[in-house]
Amino acid sequence: MKNRITGRSAFLALLKDEGVTHLFGNPGTTELPIMHALKDHPDLTYVMAMQESLVVAMADGFSRASGRLVACNVHVAPGLGNAMGSLYNASFTGTPLILTAGQQEQGHGLTEPVLFGPLLQMAAPLVKWAVEVTRLEDLPRIVRRAAKIATTPPTGPVFISLPGDVLNAEAGIELGRSTRIDTRVKPSDDSLKALAARILKAERPVIVVGDEIVKSDALREAADLAETLGCPAWQSSTPYGAHFLSESPSFMGAIARLQKVARDVLAPHDLLIAIGGDPLRMSVYSEVDPLPEGVSIVQVGLVDNDLARNYGAEIAVKADVKETLRALVPALKEAGGAALETRAKQSLAALSTKNWAAKRKALVEHISKSSHTSPIDPDWLALQVVEAMPDNAILVDEGLTSSRQIIGLRPHRDRYGYHALASGGIGWGLPAAVGVSLANPTRPVVCYSGDGSSMYSIQSLWTAANHKLPLSFVIVNNGGYRIIKQRLLAFHGDDNYVGMDFIDPPVDFTGMARALGLEAIKVTDPQELKGVMQSAFSRPGAKLIEVVVSNAVN
């Protein structure tokens, strides 16, 4: 005899068996069956956020900070609509996420009641798979398949529509078993030999790394490759994670998302070695191409769409980054011999005056000249945040213009120590930091956010307070959308900033934080910054530090 179970309880049991520990959600009427079943699953933590875009962003942050499958639940068509911006972010970063929405009962939905909508069509453009459960007996197969699809590279979100009648039904069903597909494969011997030969043929190679370095846990291996070759290594133009060990003598920083700047960085080289991501994803249009003529490309990664996305590659290898580098580095050493070792030592010596560590020292000296500037200089604030953070702290960064120097100031030392906005859709930082903190309860988390970004998702503060997280929000208050002002002035020569200020009336971030349950303080004196933040970062509980900075456009 099969065990009889309700759809709502089976759904939660299946999530738990797939490794899900937290269910992020905002409950509505069609989600009540799931809320009803939670009492029978006390080991599944329900995390309530006050709007659906926050729900998905929190789940996204949790997964990015843990590498684990996550699940979140939103409320029918308007809820899914609210979530779409955050779902776009999760799709961009390939977050393994099961998104579900309650749907009206089958048959009742045919009458198109209030809140009804075509959920599958709405979600489909942003997910790997979208499906509606039409029979309780199919629920286990669907959830198992969804988890498998979400976690198989290229990883990404999936969507399941859950009609109320299916959740409330009861039947004797088997829950099946979880499956994970092992994709940690390395190239064939012939491919490795060809790749090593092409790299050794290059006279002036350069490495550009992407997010698969994090997903594959290959930071040490990527640094070994760069140090073996003695060549510079850069983060890709979308440096939204800890994609390289900053203190490696080969690390140079992040390539700017500006075509001319990127082109100038790559111009001295004859081979671009792209590891684990699209190396040259730009932002705004330019007539300048970021890839100089004469620079060839070899590329390794598991995401098909990133391989030779915009530029043809001499060699493109679909394989796990870590496994490939583990085999490639010894092959390079064996084939290159003493000559490669000598050349690498000479090259690393030459890089020592211009690598990340050297640039950081000069940058700190430059920024420190603004230590007494009032209003506070945003770069001085960024330096104080970095220097006040405990060594084991995690930084979630959506400071935009105010965090322009963060990657140059704070070293990446582990793959989950830094998370930044990837897609450009602002408002991600505050809720993502909540998810990051839930995934890393023993590490302090600092969220560094612009004031404009924070207003997209300010309700996240309540969830941080509700869960008593060791999470500090630093809100950079310059009274407007500085990045848009900069671009209006740069692209159009126009300094008439319509709709880009919120200073009449000013936004009271400390007041909002207190109203949502957080300890809060406002800082206007540049000399008070470090002490205030060291105190906040070292104490338990959720806090907000509002820092009033210069509103100068440049």
Coordinates of C-alpha atoms in Angstrom, one line a residue, residues 51 53-54 82 85-86 398 400 424-431 449-460 481 484 502 509 512:
Q51 CA 6.7 41.8 -1.5
S53 CA 10.4 40.7 -5.8
L54 CA 12.0 40.5 -2.3
N82 CA 6.0 41.5 -8.9
G85 CA 12.5 41.6 -12.0
S86 CA 14.2 39.5 -9.4
E398 CA 24.9 47.4 -4.6
L400 CA 26.8 51.4 -7.9
G424 CA 21.8 45.8 -13.6
G425 CA 18.2 45.5 -12.2
I426 CA 18.5 47.5 -9.0
G427 CA 16.9 46.7 -5.7
W428 CA 18.6 43.3 -5.4
G429 CA 21.1 44.2 -2.7
L430 CA 19.0 44.5 0.5
P431 CA 16.9 41.4 0.1
S449 CA 23.8 49.9 -1.0
G450 CA 23.0 53.2 -2.7
D451 CA 20.0 55.1 -1.5
G452 CA 18.1 54.8 -4.8
S453 CA 18.6 51.0 -5.0
S454 CA 17.5 50.6 -1.4
M455 CA 14.2 52.2 -2.0
Y456 CA 13.2 49.5 -4.4
S457 CA 13.3 46.9 -1.6
I458 CA 13.4 48.7 1.8
Q459 CA 10.8 46.3 3.3
S460 CA 13.7 43.8 3.4
Y481 CA 20.2 58.6 -8.8
I484 CA 21.8 58.4 -14.2
F502 CA 14.7 62.9 -3.8
F509 CA 16.5 56.1 6.2
M512 CA 12.4 53.9 8.3

